[in-house]
Amino acid sequence: AQSVSQHNHHVILSEAASLELGCNYSYGGTVNLFWYVQYPGQHLQLLLKYFSGDPLVKGIKGFEAEFIKSKFSFNLRKPSVQWSDTAEYFCAVDRSGGYQKVTFGTGTKLQVIP
Amino acid sequence: DGGITQSPKYLFRKEGQNVTLSCEQNLNHDAMYWYRQDPGQGLRLIYYSQIVNDFQKGDIAEGYSVSREKKESFPLTVTSAQKNPTAFYLCASSIGDPNEKLFFGSGTQLSVL
C-alpha cells in the first residue's frame, strides 16, 4: 500500500532558524507530490506541488521542496522561518495517471518562537 | 465566494446513533473526498467520489457511508458501526486531475456523548 512518512512530529525553532521537514513515500511509480499547510484556525491549503520538470519547486511564503526520486523523498525547506510559519505541515502523494487519490503523511507541527 | 462548506462545525453523537455530516461545494468540482484527521495520524481517506452517482471506499471506510446524488453535495454518515467516531472530519474537492490541488472545508469535530 502507498504510504507517506513524515519523520518529525513536532519541531520547535527560533525565528530566523532554517527549516527542513522530511517526507518519504513508498510508491515506486510516477507520483505527484504536495505539501499542504494548516495555520491555526484556518483551512488546509496548498503550499507547493511537484508533478514534473525541475525537481526543486518553490511555493508560497519562501518555502521550497526538493524531489529526490532515488530517495523517494520530498523534503520541505525554508532558509529563515518566521513566527507566522507556526502551523501544521502535511506531505501528500498522489499516484499519477489514474483518478486522483491523495495519501497524506501524519503531519508535522512547527512552532516558531519569536 | 467559491468554496466548500461543512456543517455543523461541532457534532455530538449518542451511542447507537447515526449522524450525517454535510459537505457542499460551489466550485463546480467533479471530485469530492472525506478525510478523517486524528492527532498523530494525519489525514486518512474515508470515501471519495470522482463523479455524480459514483463513489469509492478509501482506506478506512468501515462504519461510514456516503452518497453523491448531486455534483455539489457529498454527505457523510457516521453509522453506529463506527466504534471510534470521535475525530475531526474534513471534506475536500478538486477538479479531479491528479496534478491539481485539493480544496478543503473548515471541518466538523465529531464527539461521542
XYZ file of N, CA and C in Angstrom:
681
model
N 0.848 -1.195 0.000
C 0.000 0.000 0.000
C 0.884 1.246 0.000
N 0.368 2.267 -0.649
C 1.110 3.517 -0.697
C 1.123 4.143 0.683
N 2.297 4.613 1.155
C 2.351 5.281 2.441
C 3.268 6.488 2.336
N 3.045 7.403 3.239
C 3.812 8.637 3.299
C 4.304 8.813 4.722
N 5.597 8.995 4.897
C 6.186 9.122 6.231
C 6.751 10.513 6.445
N 6.354 11.101 7.542
C 6.950 12.363 7.966
C 7.666 12.088 9.281
N 8.955 12.360 9.305
C 9.786 11.897 10.402
C 9.641 12.725 11.658
N 9.381 13.990 11.501
C 9.314 14.898 12.632
C 7.859 15.182 12.958
N 7.445 14.898 14.193
C 6.061 15.146 14.556
C 5.877 16.543 15.122
N 6.911 17.012 15.818
C 6.804 18.333 16.441
C 8.181 18.977 16.385
N 8.245 20.135 15.770
C 9.506 20.863 15.630
C 9.345 22.249 16.244
N 10.338 22.606 17.050
C 10.328 23.948 17.662
C 11.587 24.675 17.209
N 11.416 25.848 16.626
C 12.537 26.639 16.134
C 12.402 28.081 16.584
N 13.531 28.736 16.675
C 13.533 30.184 16.910
C 13.422 30.895 15.573
N 12.874 32.098 15.605
C 12.793 32.895 14.369
C 14.177 33.022 13.741
N 14.208 32.994 12.429
C 15.410 33.119 11.606
C 16.174 31.803 11.471
N 15.770 30.780 12.194
C 16.426 29.478 12.027
C 15.999 28.867 10.696
N 16.812 27.950 10.196
C 16.471 27.260 8.954
C 15.615 26.034 9.264
N 14.769 25.706 8.298
C 13.808 24.614 8.484
C 14.000 23.564 7.403
N 13.946 22.301 7.813
C 13.826 21.217 6.860
C 12.934 20.146 7.463
N 11.840 19.851 6.797
C 10.906 18.820 7.236
C 10.991 17.649 6.260
N 11.175 16.466 6.799
C 11.356 15.301 5.957
C 10.053 14.659 5.517
N 10.054 14.111 4.319
C 8.908 13.376 3.784
C 9.426 12.277 2.877
N 9.021 11.050 3.145
C 9.344 9.922 2.282
C 8.071 9.177 1.920
N 8.035 8.611 0.725
C 6.861 7.867 0.295
C 7.306 6.497 -0.201
N 6.356 5.581 -0.277
C 6.724 4.210 -0.571
C 6.390 3.774 -1.992
N 5.627 4.563 -2.724
C 5.177 4.122 -4.046
C 6.286 4.259 -5.068
N 6.498 3.224 -5.914
C 7.609 3.219 -6.848
C 7.322 3.788 -8.207
N 6.086 4.074 -8.525
C 5.756 4.590 -9.845
C 5.829 6.105 -9.909
N 5.244 6.649 -10.944
C 5.206 8.107 -11.108
C 4.245 8.710 -10.095
N 4.696 9.763 -9.438
C 3.878 10.377 -8.394
C 3.797 11.880 -8.568
N 2.747 12.440 -8.039
C 2.649 13.887 -7.841
C 2.781 14.127 -6.342
N 3.515 15.161 -5.982
C 3.845 15.388 -4.576
C 3.390 16.774 -4.148
N 2.917 16.854 -2.931
C 2.367 18.105 -2.425
C 2.821 18.336 -0.981
N 2.887 19.579 -0.610
C 2.929 19.984 0.791
C 1.733 20.898 1.036
N 0.952 20.520 2.049
C -0.170 21.345 2.477
C 0.159 21.915 3.862
N -0.441 23.052 4.170
C -0.208 23.687 5.465
C -1.543 24.072 6.093
N -1.605 23.909 7.401
C -2.811 24.303 8.134
C -2.401 25.271 9.219
N -2.645 26.555 8.986
C -2.366 27.566 10.004
C -3.455 27.510 11.069
N -3.149 27.912 12.288
C -4.139 27.837 13.369
C -5.457 28.508 12.987
N -6.536 27.751 13.086
C -7.853 28.289 12.797
C -8.185 28.460 11.333
N -7.338 27.969 10.445
C -7.597 28.134 9.011
C -7.743 26.782 8.316
N -8.241 26.835 7.070
C -8.377 25.625 6.271
C -7.006 25.113 5.870
N -6.931 23.837 5.590
C -5.758 23.285 4.923
C -5.617 23.947 3.558
N -4.396 24.298 3.201
C -4.187 24.931 1.898
C -2.874 24.450 1.306
N -2.791 24.533 -0.017
C -1.607 24.063 -0.716
C -0.445 25.026 -0.512
N 0.718 24.454 -0.185
C 1.938 25.235 -0.032
C 2.756 25.195 -1.322
N 2.917 23.981 -1.865
C 3.604 23.800 -3.133
C 3.335 22.396 -3.655
N 3.683 22.179 -4.932
C 3.450 20.872 -5.527
C 4.503 20.579 -6.578
N 4.730 19.292 -6.800
C 5.607 18.841 -7.869
C 4.856 17.792 -8.679
N 4.881 17.952 -10.017
C 4.358 16.866 -10.841
C 5.269 16.543 -12.013
N 6.164 17.431 -12.397
C 7.141 17.121 -13.436
C 8.132 18.280 -13.525
N 9.224 18.053 -14.288
C 10.162 19.138 -14.532
C 11.188 19.298 -13.433
N 11.555 20.535 -13.172
C 12.581 20.866 -12.192
C 12.218 20.254 -10.836
N 13.116 19.410 -10.285
C 12.787 18.763 -9.005
C 12.806 19.709 -7.808
N 13.331 20.895 -7.995
C 13.293 21.892 -6.926
C 12.122 22.833 -7.208
N 11.116 22.768 -6.345
C 9.924 23.585 -6.568
C 9.805 24.642 -5.481
N 9.318 25.773 -5.890
C 9.148 26.882 -4.949
C 7.665 27.133 -4.726
N 7.344 27.400 -3.461
C 5.956 27.643 -3.128
C 5.762 29.031 -2.557
N 4.644 29.172 -1.855
C 4.338 30.470 -1.263
C 5.176 30.704 -0.016
N 5.322 31.959 0.342
C 5.953 32.372 1.601
C 7.398 31.897 1.751
N 8.109 31.745 0.648
C 9.528 31.422 0.713
C 9.864 29.958 0.921
N 8.857 29.101 0.889
C 9.102 27.668 1.044
C 9.542 27.045 -0.273
N 10.341 26.001 -0.187
C 10.719 25.218 -1.344
C 10.813 23.758 -0.942
N 10.772 22.885 -1.940
C 10.905 21.459 -1.670
C 11.665 20.827 -2.819
N 12.433 19.802 -2.494
C 13.229 19.111 -3.496
C 12.790 17.671 -3.616
N 12.464 17.266 -4.821
C 12.084 15.888 -5.113
C 13.360 15.125 -5.473
N 13.685 14.106 -4.680
C 14.823 13.239 -4.973
C 14.258 11.851 -5.232
N 14.165 11.511 -6.501
C 13.495 10.275 -6.892
C 14.192 9.049 -6.319
N 15.509 9.055 -6.318
C 16.270 7.884 -5.859
C 16.074 7.634 -4.362
N 15.705 8.668 -3.644
C 15.497 8.532 -2.205
C 14.016 8.514 -1.837
N 13.140 8.601 -2.824
C 11.690 8.649 -2.577
C 11.376 9.744 -1.558
N 12.016 10.885 -1.727
C 11.837 11.947 -0.738
C 11.373 13.246 -1.372
N 10.739 14.052 -0.549
C 10.231 15.359 -0.978
C 10.271 16.273 0.246
N 11.470 16.649 0.655
C 11.651 17.423 1.877
C 11.330 18.896 1.670
N 10.729 19.466 2.676
C 10.334 20.880 2.651
C 11.394 21.716 3.352
N 11.737 22.874 2.771
C 12.779 23.718 3.360
C 12.360 25.184 3.343
N 12.931 25.902 4.303
C 12.828 27.362 4.307
C 14.076 27.894 4.995
N 14.798 28.824 4.384
C 16.081 29.276 4.942
C 15.943 29.995 6.288
N 14.824 30.717 6.465
C 14.699 31.535 7.669
C 13.209 31.610 8.049
N 12.843 30.939 9.118
C 11.421 30.884 9.476
C 11.007 32.126 10.258
N 9.693 32.371 10.180
C 9.098 33.480 10.915
C 8.045 32.936 11.865
N 7.683 33.753 12.845
C 6.668 33.339 13.810
C 5.372 32.955 13.087
N 5.075 33.627 11.996
C 3.840 33.351 11.246
C 3.863 32.012 10.515
N 5.001 31.333 10.511
C 5.075 29.997 9.905
C 4.595 28.914 10.861
N 4.285 29.271 12.075
C 3.746 28.308 13.033
C 2.468 27.698 12.468
N 2.478 26.383 12.290
C 1.379 25.694 11.603
C 1.663 24.196 11.626
N 0.722 23.447 11.075
C 0.952 22.020 10.874
C 1.138 21.783 9.376
N 2.149 21.001 9.035
C 2.528 20.785 7.649
C 2.326 19.314 7.288
N 1.669 19.107 6.163
C 1.371 17.751 5.709
C 1.970 17.511 4.329
N 2.708 16.424 4.226
C 3.188 15.961 2.931
C 2.106 15.056 2.341
N 1.940 15.093 1.021
C 0.904 14.276 0.395
C 1.398 13.757 -0.947
N 0.942 12.578 -1.302
C 1.377 11.917 -2.527
C 0.165 11.455 -3.310
N 0.197 11.678 -4.604
C -0.863 11.211 -5.482
C -0.236 10.447 -6.638
N -0.704 9.230 -6.837
C -0.165 8.424 -7.923
C -0.668 8.967 -9.248
N 0.254 9.328 -10.083
C -0.088 9.958 -11.352
C -0.673 8.938 -12.320
N -1.518 9.382 -13.198
C -2.020 8.550 -14.269
C -3.394 7.976 -14.015
N -3.822 8.006 -12.802
C -5.148 7.460 -12.528
C -6.049 8.511 -11.933
N -7.161 8.081 -11.389
C -8.007 9.031 -10.691
C -7.247 9.583 -9.503
N -7.512 10.820 -9.186
C -6.822 11.467 -8.083
C -7.189 10.810 -6.757
N -6.186 10.335 -6.053
C -6.404 9.751 -4.732
C -5.178 10.080 -3.903
N -5.317 11.072 -3.071
C -4.175 11.629 -2.365
C -4.006 10.973 -1.003
N -2.798 10.525 -0.711
C -2.451 9.963 0.600
C -1.612 10.973 1.363
N -1.995 11.238 2.603
C -1.309 12.235 3.411
C -0.376 11.581 4.423
N 0.669 12.305 4.782
C 1.505 11.911 5.895
C 0.842 12.280 7.208
N 1.522 11.961 8.301
C 0.949 12.168 9.629
C 1.020 13.616 10.101
N 1.756 14.431 9.390
C 1.813 15.848 9.743
C 2.972 16.178 10.674
N 3.469 17.395 10.561
C 4.499 17.923 11.456
C 4.021 19.259 11.990
N 3.959 19.358 13.299
C 3.596 20.644 13.913
C 4.862 21.472 14.093
N 4.875 22.634 13.494
C 6.002 23.554 13.623
C 5.609 24.697 14.539
N 6.423 24.913 15.545
C 6.218 26.046 16.448
C 7.445 26.935 16.337
N 7.227 28.184 15.955
C 8.326 29.136 15.832
C 8.243 30.114 16.994
N 9.336 30.202 17.720
C 9.386 31.059 18.908
C 9.991 32.404 18.521
N 9.307 33.500 18.880
C 9.830 34.823 18.497
C 11.177 35.116 19.152
N -18.637 33.976 -2.633
C -17.294 33.406 -2.732
C -17.385 31.915 -2.972
N -16.499 31.369 -3.871
C -16.491 29.934 -4.091
C -15.780 29.228 -2.976
N -16.274 28.039 -2.651
C -15.601 27.289 -1.609
C -16.370 26.065 -1.201
N -15.921 25.487 -0.098
C -16.542 24.279 0.457
C -17.103 24.612 1.827
N -18.333 24.230 2.036
C -18.995 24.492 3.302
C -19.291 23.184 4.005
N -18.787 23.061 5.217
C -19.090 21.894 6.028
C -19.952 22.324 7.203
N -20.930 21.490 7.513
C -21.762 21.774 8.684
C -22.216 20.460 9.312
N -22.446 20.472 10.636
C -22.150 21.576 11.542
C -20.667 21.645 11.868
N -20.269 22.645 12.601
C -18.870 22.756 12.993
C -18.554 21.763 14.116
N -19.528 21.581 15.020
C -19.393 20.614 16.117
C -20.624 19.710 16.121
N -20.397 18.440 16.380
C -21.500 17.483 16.373
C -21.256 16.450 17.457
N -22.341 16.092 18.145
C -22.242 15.104 19.211
C -23.111 13.908 18.865
N -22.577 12.736 19.103
C -23.301 11.509 18.770
C -23.521 10.677 20.019
N -24.726 10.173 20.141
C -25.015 9.256 21.245
C -24.715 7.851 20.789
N -24.564 6.952 21.737
C -24.315 5.542 21.435
C -25.427 4.991 20.556
N -25.070 4.260 19.497
C -26.062 3.625 18.645
C -26.727 4.545 17.639
N -26.284 5.761 17.579
C -26.929 6.746 16.710
C -26.133 6.936 15.420
N -26.840 7.129 14.318
C -26.197 7.537 13.077
C -26.234 9.065 12.995
N -25.168 9.645 12.521
C -25.160 11.098 12.309
C -24.635 11.384 10.917
N -25.105 12.488 10.344
C -24.694 12.849 8.984
C -24.003 14.202 8.979
N -22.848 14.234 8.340
C -22.068 15.460 8.185
C -22.287 15.980 6.770
N -22.515 17.264 6.692
C -22.811 17.868 5.401
C -21.558 18.460 4.763
N -21.465 18.336 3.441
C -20.400 18.972 2.679
C -20.978 19.466 1.356
N -20.884 20.759 1.123
C -21.398 21.372 -0.088
C -20.301 22.217 -0.725
N -20.171 22.120 -2.063
C -19.175 22.947 -2.753
C -19.825 23.655 -3.944
N -19.383 24.871 -4.178
C -19.879 25.639 -5.319
C -18.750 25.977 -6.291
N -17.777 25.093 -6.330
C -16.605 25.270 -7.190
C -16.755 24.543 -8.524
N -17.879 23.853 -8.683
C -18.125 23.047 -9.888
C -17.084 21.929 -10.056
N -16.597 21.425 -8.933
C -15.608 20.347 -8.970
C -16.283 18.997 -9.145
N -15.645 18.139 -9.948
C -16.188 16.794 -10.139
C -15.892 15.880 -8.946
N -14.697 16.018 -8.377
C -14.251 15.080 -7.348
C -14.453 15.642 -5.946
N -14.895 14.775 -5.058
C -15.050 15.147 -3.650
C -14.534 14.032 -2.775
N -14.090 14.417 -1.560
C -13.390 13.486 -0.681
C -13.795 13.731 0.767
N -13.738 12.654 1.556
C -13.862 12.777 3.010
C -12.615 12.198 3.655
N -12.031 13.015 4.541
C -10.866 12.585 5.312
C -11.201 12.656 6.800
N -10.533 11.787 7.531
C -10.624 11.825 8.987
C -9.251 12.215 9.513
N -9.229 13.184 10.435
C -7.965 13.658 10.994
C -7.911 13.341 12.480
N -6.959 12.527 12.874
C -6.725 12.201 14.276
C -5.341 12.673 14.670
N -5.167 13.101 15.907
C -3.837 13.553 16.339
C -2.792 12.469 16.117
N -1.689 12.842 15.493
C -0.594 11.904 15.276
C -0.794 10.938 14.131
N -1.953 11.006 13.471
C -2.197 10.074 12.364
C -2.442 10.773 11.045
N -2.402 12.056 11.037
C -2.594 12.774 9.788
C -4.006 12.639 9.264
N -4.149 12.748 7.963
C -5.445 12.639 7.308
C -5.557 11.270 6.657
N -6.651 10.600 6.933
C -6.884 9.297 6.315
C -8.163 9.349 5.491
N -8.096 8.779 4.298
C -9.192 8.870 3.341
C -10.309 7.893 3.695
N -11.528 8.393 3.819
C -12.672 7.562 4.156
C -13.387 7.107 2.882
N -13.838 8.065 2.097
C -14.523 7.806 0.830
C -14.149 8.907 -0.151
N -14.238 8.591 -1.437
C -14.087 9.629 -2.433
C -15.022 9.363 -3.601
N -15.313 10.436 -4.314
C -16.239 10.358 -5.443
C -15.663 11.171 -6.597
N -15.529 10.516 -7.738
C -14.975 11.201 -8.906
C -16.064 11.843 -9.772
N -17.302 11.360 -9.580
C -18.378 11.845 -10.436
C -19.698 11.570 -9.729
N -20.711 12.279 -10.132
C -22.037 12.089 -9.525
C -22.488 10.641 -9.665
N -23.145 10.149 -8.611
C -23.692 8.795 -8.555
C -22.630 7.703 -8.552
N -21.407 8.080 -8.223
C -20.342 7.089 -8.108
C -19.425 7.478 -6.964
N -19.027 6.495 -6.158
C -18.088 6.766 -5.083
C -17.325 5.480 -4.761
N -16.156 5.663 -4.164
C -15.272 4.541 -3.869
C -14.831 4.586 -2.414
N -14.578 3.419 -1.847
C -14.065 3.359 -0.481
C -12.623 3.826 -0.455
N -12.296 4.523 0.609
C -10.915 4.892 0.852
C -10.254 3.866 1.754
N -9.328 4.334 2.574
C -8.550 3.422 3.402
C -9.270 2.992 4.676
N -10.251 3.783 5.133
C -10.899 3.486 6.421
C -12.414 3.645 6.301
N -13.029 2.991 5.329
C -14.451 3.192 5.032
C -15.396 2.478 6.002
N -14.898 1.514 6.758
C -15.794 0.731 7.614
C -16.479 1.616 8.647
N -17.816 1.490 8.735
C -18.579 2.282 9.692
C -19.047 3.615 9.147
N -18.776 3.852 7.880
C -19.179 5.103 7.231
C -19.964 4.800 5.954
N -20.804 5.732 5.548
C -21.463 5.633 4.254
C -21.582 7.026 3.655
N -21.679 7.068 2.321
C -21.791 8.350 1.613
C -22.817 8.217 0.500
N -23.166 9.365 -0.059
C -23.977 9.410 -1.273
C -23.486 10.567 -2.113
N -23.732 10.492 -3.413
C -23.348 11.602 -4.295
C -24.448 11.753 -5.360
N -25.563 12.261 -4.908
C -26.718 12.436 -5.791
C -26.634 13.721 -6.591
N -25.888 14.675 -6.069
C -25.714 15.957 -6.763
C -24.240 16.291 -6.819
N -23.829 17.003 -7.825
C -22.414 17.327 -8.010
C -21.884 18.127 -6.833
N -22.710 19.013 -6.290
C -22.217 19.923 -5.269
C -22.277 19.365 -3.851
N -22.833 18.182 -3.664
C -23.070 17.683 -2.317
C -22.507 16.277 -2.122
N -21.870 16.062 -0.964
C -21.256 14.746 -0.682
C -21.378 14.483 0.821
N -22.566 14.163 1.315
C -22.741 13.954 2.754
C -22.119 12.650 3.239
N -21.622 12.682 4.446
C -21.008 11.517 5.086
C -21.842 11.116 6.298
N -22.254 9.850 6.354
C -22.971 9.336 7.521
C -22.027 8.471 8.345
N -21.919 8.813 9.610
C -21.159 8.009 10.554
C -22.153 7.087 11.233
N -22.054 5.815 10.960
C -23.054 4.878 11.472
C -22.684 4.361 12.855
N -23.614 3.672 13.463
C -23.367 3.106 14.789
C -22.295 2.018 14.740
N -21.981 1.536 13.554
C -20.947 0.514 13.410
C -19.537 1.092 13.565
N -19.419 2.391 13.494
C -18.108 3.036 13.670
C -17.880 3.176 15.173
N -16.988 2.375 15.701
C -16.823 2.274 17.159
C -15.974 3.387 17.750
N -15.229 4.071 16.938
C -14.381 5.145 17.448
C -14.570 6.382 16.574
N -15.736 7.004 16.636
C -16.038 8.075 15.693
C -15.475 9.440 16.068
N -14.999 9.589 17.289
C -14.510 10.903 17.712
C -13.292 11.287 16.889
N -13.422 12.352 16.120
C -12.345 12.806 15.235
C -12.774 14.109 14.586
N -11.834 14.668 13.857
C -12.094 15.861 13.057
C -12.245 15.395 11.615
N -13.368 15.763 10.984
C -13.658 15.287 9.643
C -13.531 16.435 8.646
N -12.762 16.175 7.606
C -12.520 17.183 6.580
C -13.063 16.724 5.236
N -13.771 17.619 4.593
C -14.261 17.381 3.240
C -13.370 18.168 2.282
N -13.126 17.614 1.119
C -12.304 18.301 0.123
C -12.889 18.080 -1.262
N -12.494 18.922 -2.189
C -12.918 18.742 -3.572
C -11.783 19.149 -4.492
N -11.888 18.709 -5.735
C -10.922 19.111 -6.759
C -11.541 18.875 -8.121
N -10.855 19.340 -9.152
C -11.372 19.101 -10.497
C -11.149 17.652 -10.905
N -10.323 16.927 -10.145
C -10.129 15.510 -10.389
C -8.848 15.172 -11.116
N -8.175 16.172 -11.627
C -6.898 15.936 -12.305
C -5.830 15.663 -11.263
N -5.028 14.594 -11.407
C -4.004 14.289 -10.393
C -2.990 15.404 -10.181
N -2.840 16.308 -11.144
C -1.889 17.403 -10.988
C -2.447 18.561 -10.171
N -3.708 18.518 -9.899
C -4.355 19.668 -9.281
C -4.518 19.500 -7.780
N -4.666 20.623 -7.108
C -4.717 20.607 -5.658
C -6.118 20.317 -5.148
N -6.171 19.962 -3.879
C -7.430 19.795 -3.186
C -7.802 21.107 -2.497
N -9.091 21.370 -2.482
C -9.625 22.486 -1.708
C -10.349 21.876 -0.512
N -10.081 22.424 0.670
C -10.633 21.841 1.884
C -11.694 22.738 2.510
N -12.636 22.091 3.193
C -13.574 22.800 4.029
C -12.973 23.072 5.395
N -13.764 23.655 6.267
C -13.262 24.036 7.592
C -13.384 22.914 8.615
N -14.053 21.839 8.252
C -14.081 20.667 9.113
C -15.245 20.597 10.077
N -15.533 19.379 10.529
C -16.533 19.113 11.570
C -15.881 18.279 12.660
N -15.984 18.734 13.893
C -15.485 17.960 15.026
C -16.630 17.117 15.573
N -16.477 15.811 15.497
C -17.496 14.887 15.997
C -17.026 14.285 17.315
N -17.896 14.325 18.297
C -17.587 13.744 19.598
C -18.710 12.821 20.038
N -18.344 11.842 20.836
C -19.327 10.886 21.336
C -19.728 11.256 22.754
N -21.042 11.288 23.005
C -21.524 11.618 24.341
C -21.451 10.386 25.246
